[in-house]
Amino acid sequence: MTVKYRFLVLLFLFSAPLVQADTFTQGQTGQLRSFVTDEETYGFSSDATNLQSIYVVSEDGITLRMYDDQNRIERETRWNKDYSKIDSVFEYTYSGTKMTPSSKIEKYPSQSKEIEIQYNDTGIEEKRVVYKTEGTRREVVETVTWEYDSKGRIAEEKHLSGGTSPSEDKYAYLYNDNDLPPDYYVYKDGVLLEKTAYVSDTEYWSVVYFGNYEVWTRYVYGEKKEELYKLDGVIQRRSSF
């Protein structure tokens, strides 16, 4: 057994439930082929240097994982409890020799749903498209995209609905240099609906917009302390609590 393969097997064993194995099966070269526990059965296939597949059988069903020649998971198929139908299929795509996927497709046949996910160069999800499926047809239900700042924090999140009358919800985050929670903005089809702006780690303002009319609420330690009512930016009324 090569060092590379031994590492993969040990990694999988230690990530599995810590229960006493009842039966081990090894190949002629000493490679682990399967083992059975009180709750699950694991089976492995490999060539001289690479893991090719792993299957897991339990009361929840069967999971089969297929790997490429770099030991990266390419496909995962999950069957239901009585093994009569496929619950889900996950397919992974990689760029070059990178170990993290560049994209993934999730298929849920019983739900008539598919999800396509794209990752950026750091392995963070940047786009998700949800489809309703019917035979070979796919209809976009929702598209979600994320943008990140230089520190890998979410700067913007957009939800675009499908259909004949699409609408867009956008959430924007503005981070401060003083370790306060980010200011938070909510938009609907490009129109600002509300925002939250932090004064300190114990105090923040919540603003709700109704066209040219605004309601400003100040919270301290999560309790409402003050409310301002503005029209065209001018305070019309002030309430204290």
PDB file of C-alpha atoms in Angstrom:
ATOM      1  CA  MET A   1       0.000   0.000   0.000  1.00  0.00           C
ATOM      2  CA  THR A   2       1.460   3.375  -0.993  1.00  0.00           C
ATOM      3  CA  VAL A   3       1.866   6.177   1.505  1.00  0.00           C
ATOM      4  CA  LYS A   4      -0.586   8.295  -0.467  1.00  0.00           C
ATOM      5  CA  TYR A   5      -3.282   5.613  -0.439  1.00  0.00           C
ATOM      6  CA  ARG A   6      -2.674   4.691   3.190  1.00  0.00           C
ATOM      7  CA  PHE A   7      -3.206   8.345   4.143  1.00  0.00           C
ATOM      8  CA  LEU A   8      -6.531   8.460   2.288  1.00  0.00           C
ATOM      9  CA  VAL A   9      -7.774   5.281   3.937  1.00  0.00           C
ATOM     10  CA  LEU A  10      -6.752   6.445   7.396  1.00  0.00           C
ATOM     11  CA  LEU A  11      -8.356   9.811   6.787  1.00  0.00           C
ATOM     12  CA  PHE A  12     -11.642   8.148   5.814  1.00  0.00           C
ATOM     13  CA  LEU A  13     -11.528   5.718   8.713  1.00  0.00           C
ATOM     14  CA  PHE A  14     -11.073   8.458  11.278  1.00  0.00           C
ATOM     15  CA  SER A  15     -13.872  10.511   9.721  1.00  0.00           C
ATOM     16  CA  ALA A  16     -16.245   7.523   9.954  1.00  0.00           C
ATOM     17  CA  PRO A  17     -18.300   6.724  13.089  1.00  0.00           C
ATOM     18  CA  LEU A  18     -16.078   5.526  15.941  1.00  0.00           C
ATOM     19  CA  VAL A  19     -17.625   2.096  16.392  1.00  0.00           C
ATOM     20  CA  GLN A  20     -16.016  -1.323  16.572  1.00  0.00           C
ATOM     21  CA  ALA A  21     -15.599  -2.885  13.136  1.00  0.00           C
ATOM     22  CA  ASP A  22     -16.923  -6.441  12.886  1.00  0.00           C
ATOM     23  CA  THR A  23     -15.290  -7.523   9.625  1.00  0.00           C
ATOM     24  CA  PHE A  24     -12.340  -6.342   7.511  1.00  0.00           C
ATOM     25  CA  THR A  25     -11.621  -7.484   3.968  1.00  0.00           C
ATOM     26  CA  GLN A  26      -8.265  -6.851   2.311  1.00  0.00           C
ATOM     27  CA  GLY A  27      -7.079  -7.339  -1.236  1.00  0.00           C
ATOM     28  CA  GLN A  28      -4.112  -9.437  -2.278  1.00  0.00           C
ATOM     29  CA  THR A  29      -1.767  -6.475  -1.925  1.00  0.00           C
ATOM     30  CA  GLY A  30      -3.036  -5.724   1.573  1.00  0.00           C
ATOM     31  CA  GLN A  31      -5.232  -2.811   0.558  1.00  0.00           C
ATOM     32  CA  LEU A  32      -8.427  -2.363   2.543  1.00  0.00           C
ATOM     33  CA  ARG A  33     -11.410  -3.454   0.433  1.00  0.00           C
ATOM     34  CA  SER A  34     -14.274  -3.247   2.924  1.00  0.00           C
ATOM     35  CA  PHE A  35     -15.220  -3.188   6.552  1.00  0.00           C
ATOM     36  CA  VAL A  36     -18.493  -3.660   8.391  1.00  0.00           C
ATOM     37  CA  THR A  37     -19.590  -1.952  11.604  1.00  0.00           C
ATOM     38  CA  ASP A  38     -22.716  -2.327  13.698  1.00  0.00           C
ATOM     39  CA  GLU A  39     -24.341   0.488  11.733  1.00  0.00           C
ATOM     40  CA  GLU A  40     -22.678   0.706   8.313  1.00  0.00           C
ATOM     41  CA  THR A  41     -20.827  -1.201   5.636  1.00  0.00           C
ATOM     42  CA  TYR A  42     -17.945   0.455   3.768  1.00  0.00           C
ATOM     43  CA  GLY A  43     -16.447  -0.763   0.514  1.00  0.00           C
ATOM     44  CA  PHE A  44     -13.391   0.567  -1.342  1.00  0.00           C
ATOM     45  CA  SER A  45     -11.930   0.102  -4.802  1.00  0.00           C
ATOM     46  CA  SER A  46      -8.522   1.361  -5.920  1.00  0.00           C
ATOM     47  CA  ASP A  47      -5.683   0.812  -8.304  1.00  0.00           C
ATOM     48  CA  ALA A  48      -2.042   0.759  -7.266  1.00  0.00           C
ATOM     49  CA  THR A  49      -1.923   4.426  -6.240  1.00  0.00           C
ATOM     50  CA  ASN A  50      -5.392   5.959  -6.401  1.00  0.00           C
ATOM     51  CA  LEU A  51      -8.727   5.603  -4.717  1.00  0.00           C
ATOM     52  CA  GLN A  52     -11.444   4.892  -7.306  1.00  0.00           C
ATOM     53  CA  SER A  53     -14.641   4.555  -5.301  1.00  0.00           C
ATOM     54  CA  ILE A  54     -16.167   4.256  -1.839  1.00  0.00           C
ATOM     55  CA  TYR A  55     -19.636   2.996  -1.048  1.00  0.00           C
ATOM     56  CA  VAL A  56     -21.411   3.239   2.292  1.00  0.00           C
ATOM     57  CA  VAL A  57     -24.483   1.141   3.125  1.00  0.00           C
ATOM     58  CA  SER A  58     -26.581   2.050   6.169  1.00  0.00           C
ATOM     59  CA  GLU A  59     -30.203   2.149   7.277  1.00  0.00           C
ATOM     60  CA  ASP A  60     -30.427   5.551   5.569  1.00  0.00           C
ATOM     61  CA  GLY A  61     -29.582   4.059   2.158  1.00  0.00           C
ATOM     62  CA  ILE A  62     -26.525   3.693  -0.080  1.00  0.00           C
ATOM     63  CA  THR A  63     -23.958   6.348  -0.938  1.00  0.00           C
ATOM     64  CA  LEU A  64     -21.456   5.760  -3.752  1.00  0.00           C
ATOM     65  CA  ARG A  65     -18.532   8.166  -4.272  1.00  0.00           C
ATOM     66  CA  MET A  66     -16.388   8.018  -7.409  1.00  0.00           C
ATOM     67  CA  TYR A  67     -12.908   9.589  -7.623  1.00  0.00           C
ATOM     68  CA  ASP A  68     -10.594  10.751 -10.418  1.00  0.00           C
ATOM     69  CA  ASP A  69      -6.904   9.886 -10.862  1.00  0.00           C
ATOM     70  CA  GLN A  70      -5.961  12.657  -8.410  1.00  0.00           C
ATOM     71  CA  ASN A  71      -8.199  11.242  -5.666  1.00  0.00           C
ATOM     72  CA  ARG A  72     -10.693  14.069  -6.116  1.00  0.00           C
ATOM     73  CA  ILE A  73     -14.361  13.194  -5.772  1.00  0.00           C
ATOM     74  CA  GLU A  74     -16.067  13.350  -9.174  1.00  0.00           C
ATOM     75  CA  ARG A  75     -19.532  11.990  -8.461  1.00  0.00           C
ATOM     76  CA  GLU A  76     -21.609  11.073  -5.432  1.00  0.00           C
ATOM     77  CA  THR A  77     -24.853   9.131  -5.780  1.00  0.00           C
ATOM     78  CA  ARG A  78     -27.271   8.561  -2.908  1.00  0.00           C
ATOM     79  CA  TRP A  79     -30.119   6.052  -2.941  1.00  0.00           C
ATOM     80  CA  ASN A  80     -33.107   6.062  -0.565  1.00  0.00           C
ATOM     81  CA  LYS A  81     -33.630   3.713   2.385  1.00  0.00           C
ATOM     82  CA  ASP A  82     -35.078   0.809   0.411  1.00  0.00           C
ATOM     83  CA  TYR A  83     -32.647   1.420  -2.474  1.00  0.00           C
ATOM     84  CA  SER A  84     -35.533   1.728  -4.929  1.00  0.00           C
ATOM     85  CA  LYS A  85     -34.672   5.172  -6.298  1.00  0.00           C
ATOM     86  CA  ILE A  86     -31.933   7.781  -6.410  1.00  0.00           C
ATOM     87  CA  ASP A  87     -32.348  10.635  -3.942  1.00  0.00           C
ATOM     88  CA  SER A  88     -29.509  12.800  -5.230  1.00  0.00           C
ATOM     89  CA  VAL A  89     -26.492  12.938  -7.533  1.00  0.00           C
ATOM     90  CA  PHE A  90     -23.622  15.382  -7.027  1.00  0.00           C
ATOM     91  CA  GLU A  91     -21.160  15.960  -9.899  1.00  0.00           C
ATOM     92  CA  TYR A  92     -17.905  17.905  -9.415  1.00  0.00           C
ATOM     93  CA  THR A  93     -15.693  19.720 -11.918  1.00  0.00           C
ATOM     94  CA  TYR A  94     -12.116  20.852 -11.294  1.00  0.00           C
ATOM     95  CA  SER A  95      -9.760  23.342 -12.921  1.00  0.00           C
ATOM     96  CA  GLY A  96      -6.318  21.952 -13.685  1.00  0.00           C
ATOM     97  CA  THR A  97      -4.743  20.201 -10.719  1.00  0.00           C
ATOM     98  CA  LYS A  98      -6.623  22.130  -8.039  1.00  0.00           C
ATOM     99  CA  MET A  99      -8.065  19.965  -5.269  1.00  0.00           C
ATOM    100  CA  THR A 100     -11.068  22.215  -4.627  1.00  0.00           C
ATOM    101  CA  PRO A 101     -13.893  22.061  -7.205  1.00  0.00           C
ATOM    102  CA  SER A 102     -14.597  24.910  -9.590  1.00  0.00           C
ATOM    103  CA  SER A 103     -18.234  23.863  -9.942  1.00  0.00           C
ATOM    104  CA  LYS A 104     -20.784  21.334  -8.748  1.00  0.00           C
ATOM    105  CA  ILE A 105     -24.148  20.118 -10.030  1.00  0.00           C
ATOM    106  CA  GLU A 106     -26.667  18.753  -7.525  1.00  0.00           C
ATOM    107  CA  LYS A 107     -29.523  16.683  -8.943  1.00  0.00           C
ATOM    108  CA  TYR A 108     -32.629  15.725  -6.942  1.00  0.00           C
ATOM    109  CA  PRO A 109     -34.807  13.585  -9.253  1.00  0.00           C
ATOM    110  CA  SER A 110     -37.620  12.975  -6.754  1.00  0.00           C
ATOM    111  CA  GLN A 111     -37.916  16.730  -6.171  1.00  0.00           C
ATOM    112  CA  SER A 112     -37.654  17.679  -9.874  1.00  0.00           C
ATOM    113  CA  LYS A 113     -34.837  20.026  -8.916  1.00  0.00           C
ATOM    114  CA  GLU A 114     -31.258  20.725  -9.939  1.00  0.00           C
ATOM    115  CA  ILE A 115     -28.726  23.169  -8.508  1.00  0.00           C
ATOM    116  CA  GLU A 116     -25.603  24.437 -10.278  1.00  0.00           C
ATOM    117  CA  ILE A 117     -22.894  25.932  -8.059  1.00  0.00           C
ATOM    118  CA  GLN A 118     -19.774  27.844  -9.124  1.00  0.00           C
ATOM    119  CA  TYR A 119     -16.806  28.529  -6.838  1.00  0.00           C
ATOM    120  CA  ASN A 120     -14.151  31.230  -7.047  1.00  0.00           C
ATOM    121  CA  ASP A 121     -10.393  30.605  -7.018  1.00  0.00           C
ATOM    122  CA  THR A 122     -10.368  30.293  -3.221  1.00  0.00           C
ATOM    123  CA  GLY A 123     -13.101  27.635  -3.195  1.00  0.00           C
ATOM    124  CA  ILE A 124     -15.865  29.957  -1.971  1.00  0.00           C
ATOM    125  CA  GLU A 125     -19.305  29.739  -3.560  1.00  0.00           C
ATOM    126  CA  GLU A 126     -19.937  32.692  -5.863  1.00  0.00           C
ATOM    127  CA  LYS A 127     -22.986  31.623  -7.878  1.00  0.00           C
ATOM    128  CA  ARG A 128     -25.898  29.240  -7.376  1.00  0.00           C
ATOM    129  CA  VAL A 129     -28.640  28.559  -9.916  1.00  0.00           C
ATOM    130  CA  VAL A 130     -31.734  26.568  -8.883  1.00  0.00           C
ATOM    131  CA  TYR A 131     -33.711  24.830 -11.624  1.00  0.00           C
ATOM    132  CA  LYS A 132     -37.088  23.124 -11.772  1.00  0.00           C
ATOM    133  CA  THR A 133     -36.772  20.086 -14.013  1.00  0.00           C
ATOM    134  CA  GLU A 134     -39.277  18.197 -16.112  1.00  0.00           C
ATOM    135  CA  GLY A 135     -37.800  15.512 -18.321  1.00  0.00           C
ATOM    136  CA  THR A 136     -34.961  17.172 -20.232  1.00  0.00           C
ATOM    137  CA  ARG A 137     -36.362  20.662 -19.621  1.00  0.00           C
ATOM    138  CA  ARG A 138     -34.911  22.996 -16.983  1.00  0.00           C
ATOM    139  CA  GLU A 139     -36.521  26.221 -15.802  1.00  0.00           C
ATOM    140  CA  VAL A 140     -34.609  28.715 -13.667  1.00  0.00           C
ATOM    141  CA  VAL A 141     -36.280  29.246 -10.300  1.00  0.00           C
ATOM    142  CA  GLU A 142     -33.658  31.449  -8.655  1.00  0.00           C
ATOM    143  CA  THR A 143     -30.118  32.698  -9.232  1.00  0.00           C
ATOM    144  CA  VAL A 144     -27.994  33.712  -6.238  1.00  0.00           C
ATOM    145  CA  THR A 145     -24.632  35.468  -6.611  1.00  0.00           C
ATOM    146  CA  TRP A 146     -22.092  36.612  -4.038  1.00  0.00           C
ATOM    147  CA  GLU A 147     -19.300  39.178  -4.137  1.00  0.00           C
ATOM    148  CA  TYR A 148     -16.482  39.248  -1.575  1.00  0.00           C
ATOM    149  CA  ASP A 149     -14.037  41.872  -0.356  1.00  0.00           C
ATOM    150  CA  SER A 150     -10.251  41.477  -0.233  1.00  0.00           C
ATOM    151  CA  LYS A 151     -10.541  39.686   3.125  1.00  0.00           C
ATOM    152  CA  GLY A 152     -12.974  37.067   1.825  1.00  0.00           C
ATOM    153  CA  ARG A 153     -15.999  38.595   3.569  1.00  0.00           C
ATOM    154  CA  ILE A 154     -19.373  38.813   1.831  1.00  0.00           C
ATOM    155  CA  ALA A 155     -19.765  42.278   0.358  1.00  0.00           C
ATOM    156  CA  GLU A 156     -22.931  41.679  -1.637  1.00  0.00           C
ATOM    157  CA  GLU A 157     -25.534  38.960  -2.100  1.00  0.00           C
ATOM    158  CA  LYS A 158     -28.135  39.014  -4.873  1.00  0.00           C
ATOM    159  CA  HIS A 159     -31.223  36.832  -5.336  1.00  0.00           C
ATOM    160  CA  LEU A 160     -32.785  36.983  -8.806  1.00  0.00           C
ATOM    161  CA  SER A 161     -36.047  35.108  -9.225  1.00  0.00           C
ATOM    162  CA  GLY A 162     -36.865  33.300 -12.466  1.00  0.00           C
ATOM    163  CA  GLY A 163     -40.093  33.229 -14.400  1.00  0.00           C
ATOM    164  CA  THR A 164     -41.681  35.789 -16.680  1.00  0.00           C
ATOM    165  CA  SER A 165     -41.550  38.601 -14.087  1.00  0.00           C
ATOM    166  CA  PRO A 166     -38.148  38.314 -12.389  1.00  0.00           C
ATOM    167  CA  SER A 167     -37.359  40.401  -9.325  1.00  0.00           C
ATOM    168  CA  GLU A 168     -34.083  41.035  -7.515  1.00  0.00           C
ATOM    169  CA  ASP A 169     -33.325  41.199  -3.799  1.00  0.00           C
ATOM    170  CA  LYS A 170     -29.884  42.522  -2.873  1.00  0.00           C
ATOM    171  CA  TYR A 171     -28.098  42.548   0.478  1.00  0.00           C
ATOM    172  CA  ALA A 172     -24.964  44.672   0.854  1.00  0.00           C
ATOM    173  CA  TYR A 173     -22.480  44.688   3.734  1.00  0.00           C
ATOM    174  CA  LEU A 174     -20.181  47.586   4.611  1.00  0.00           C
ATOM    175  CA  TYR A 175     -17.403  46.633   7.015  1.00  0.00           C
ATOM    176  CA  ASN A 176     -15.824  49.050   9.479  1.00  0.00           C
ATOM    177  CA  ASP A 177     -12.178  49.196  10.555  1.00  0.00           C
ATOM    178  CA  ASN A 178     -13.108  49.067  14.249  1.00  0.00           C
ATOM    179  CA  ASP A 179     -14.325  45.438  14.366  1.00  0.00           C
ATOM    180  CA  LEU A 180     -17.987  46.443  14.601  1.00  0.00           C
ATOM    181  CA  PRO A 181     -20.597  44.332  12.814  1.00  0.00           C
ATOM    182  CA  PRO A 182     -20.972  45.451   9.189  1.00  0.00           C
ATOM    183  CA  ASP A 183     -23.582  47.998   8.194  1.00  0.00           C
ATOM    184  CA  TYR A 184     -26.342  46.157   6.385  1.00  0.00           C
ATOM    185  CA  TYR A 185     -28.431  47.318   3.385  1.00  0.00           C
ATOM    186  CA  VAL A 186     -31.488  45.677   1.798  1.00  0.00           C
ATOM    187  CA  TYR A 187     -32.615  46.513  -1.754  1.00  0.00           C
ATOM    188  CA  LYS A 188     -35.616  45.411  -3.805  1.00  0.00           C
ATOM    189  CA  ASP A 189     -35.253  45.820  -7.575  1.00  0.00           C
ATOM    190  CA  GLY A 190     -32.607  48.472  -7.004  1.00  0.00           C
ATOM    191  CA  VAL A 191     -34.602  50.430  -4.392  1.00  0.00           C
ATOM    192  CA  LEU A 192     -33.202  50.743  -0.861  1.00  0.00           C
ATOM    193  CA  LEU A 193     -35.743  49.370   1.637  1.00  0.00           C
ATOM    194  CA  GLU A 194     -33.824  49.330   4.912  1.00  0.00           C
ATOM    195  CA  LYS A 195     -30.412  49.575   6.477  1.00  0.00           C
ATOM    196  CA  THR A 196     -28.729  48.916   9.808  1.00  0.00           C
ATOM    197  CA  ALA A 197     -25.800  51.101  10.851  1.00  0.00           C
ATOM    198  CA  TYR A 198     -23.693  50.407  13.959  1.00  0.00           C
ATOM    199  CA  VAL A 199     -22.542  53.246  16.230  1.00  0.00           C
ATOM    200  CA  SER A 200     -20.762  50.924  18.673  1.00  0.00           C
ATOM    201  CA  ASP A 201     -20.851  47.259  19.629  1.00  0.00           C
ATOM    202  CA  THR A 202     -23.892  47.993  21.816  1.00  0.00           C
ATOM    203  CA  GLU A 203     -25.722  50.641  19.770  1.00  0.00           C
ATOM    204  CA  TYR A 204     -27.091  50.760  16.229  1.00  0.00           C
ATOM    205  CA  TRP A 205     -29.669  52.512  14.068  1.00  0.00           C
ATOM    206  CA  SER A 206     -32.263  50.668  11.984  1.00  0.00           C
ATOM    207  CA  VAL A 207     -33.748  52.675   9.098  1.00  0.00           C
ATOM    208  CA  VAL A 208     -36.816  51.719   7.054  1.00  0.00           C
ATOM    209  CA  TYR A 209     -37.527  53.623   3.824  1.00  0.00           C
ATOM    210  CA  PHE A 210     -40.957  54.341   2.343  1.00  0.00           C
ATOM    211  CA  GLY A 211     -40.041  56.472  -0.654  1.00  0.00           C
ATOM    212  CA  ASN A 212     -39.205  59.926   0.714  1.00  0.00           C
ATOM    213  CA  TYR A 213     -40.439  58.954   4.183  1.00  0.00           C
ATOM    214  CA  GLU A 214     -38.024  57.312   6.651  1.00  0.00           C
ATOM    215  CA  VAL A 215     -38.320  55.758  10.104  1.00  0.00           C
ATOM    216  CA  TRP A 216     -35.075  55.756  12.130  1.00  0.00           C
ATOM    217  CA  THR A 217     -34.942  53.574  15.249  1.00  0.00           C
ATOM    218  CA  ARG A 218     -32.041  53.580  17.698  1.00  0.00           C
ATOM    219  CA  TYR A 219     -31.290  50.444  19.731  1.00  0.00           C
ATOM    220  CA  VAL A 220     -28.985  50.082  22.722  1.00  0.00           C
ATOM    221  CA  TYR A 221     -28.249  46.577  23.980  1.00  0.00           C
ATOM    222  CA  GLY A 222     -31.067  45.406  21.702  1.00  0.00           C
ATOM    223  CA  GLU A 223     -33.693  47.672  23.288  1.00  0.00           C
ATOM    224  CA  LYS A 224     -35.497  50.422  21.396  1.00  0.00           C
ATOM    225  CA  LYS A 225     -34.475  53.836  22.797  1.00  0.00           C
ATOM    226  CA  GLU A 226     -35.456  56.399  20.203  1.00  0.00           C
ATOM    227  CA  GLU A 227     -37.416  56.755  16.984  1.00  0.00           C
ATOM    228  CA  LEU A 228     -37.234  59.511  14.367  1.00  0.00           C
ATOM    229  CA  TYR A 229     -39.723  60.133  11.582  1.00  0.00           C
ATOM    230  CA  LYS A 230     -38.285  61.979   8.584  1.00  0.00           C
ATOM    231  CA  LEU A 231     -39.842  63.403   5.438  1.00  0.00           C
ATOM    232  CA  ASP A 232     -37.424  64.402   2.668  1.00  0.00           C
ATOM    233  CA  GLY A 233     -34.630  64.160   5.233  1.00  0.00           C
ATOM    234  CA  VAL A 234     -36.283  66.537   7.718  1.00  0.00           C
ATOM    235  CA  ILE A 235     -37.327  65.257  11.176  1.00  0.00           C
ATOM    236  CA  GLN A 236     -41.101  65.450  11.557  1.00  0.00           C
ATOM    237  CA  ARG A 237     -41.456  63.705  14.907  1.00  0.00           C
ATOM    238  CA  ARG A 238     -39.241  62.196  17.615  1.00  0.00           C
ATOM    239  CA  SER A 239     -40.165  59.560  20.208  1.00  0.00           C
ATOM    240  CA  SER A 240     -38.174  58.277  23.193  1.00  0.00           C
ATOM    241  CA  PHE A 241     -38.609  54.963  24.995  1.00  0.00           C
TER     242      PHE A 241
END
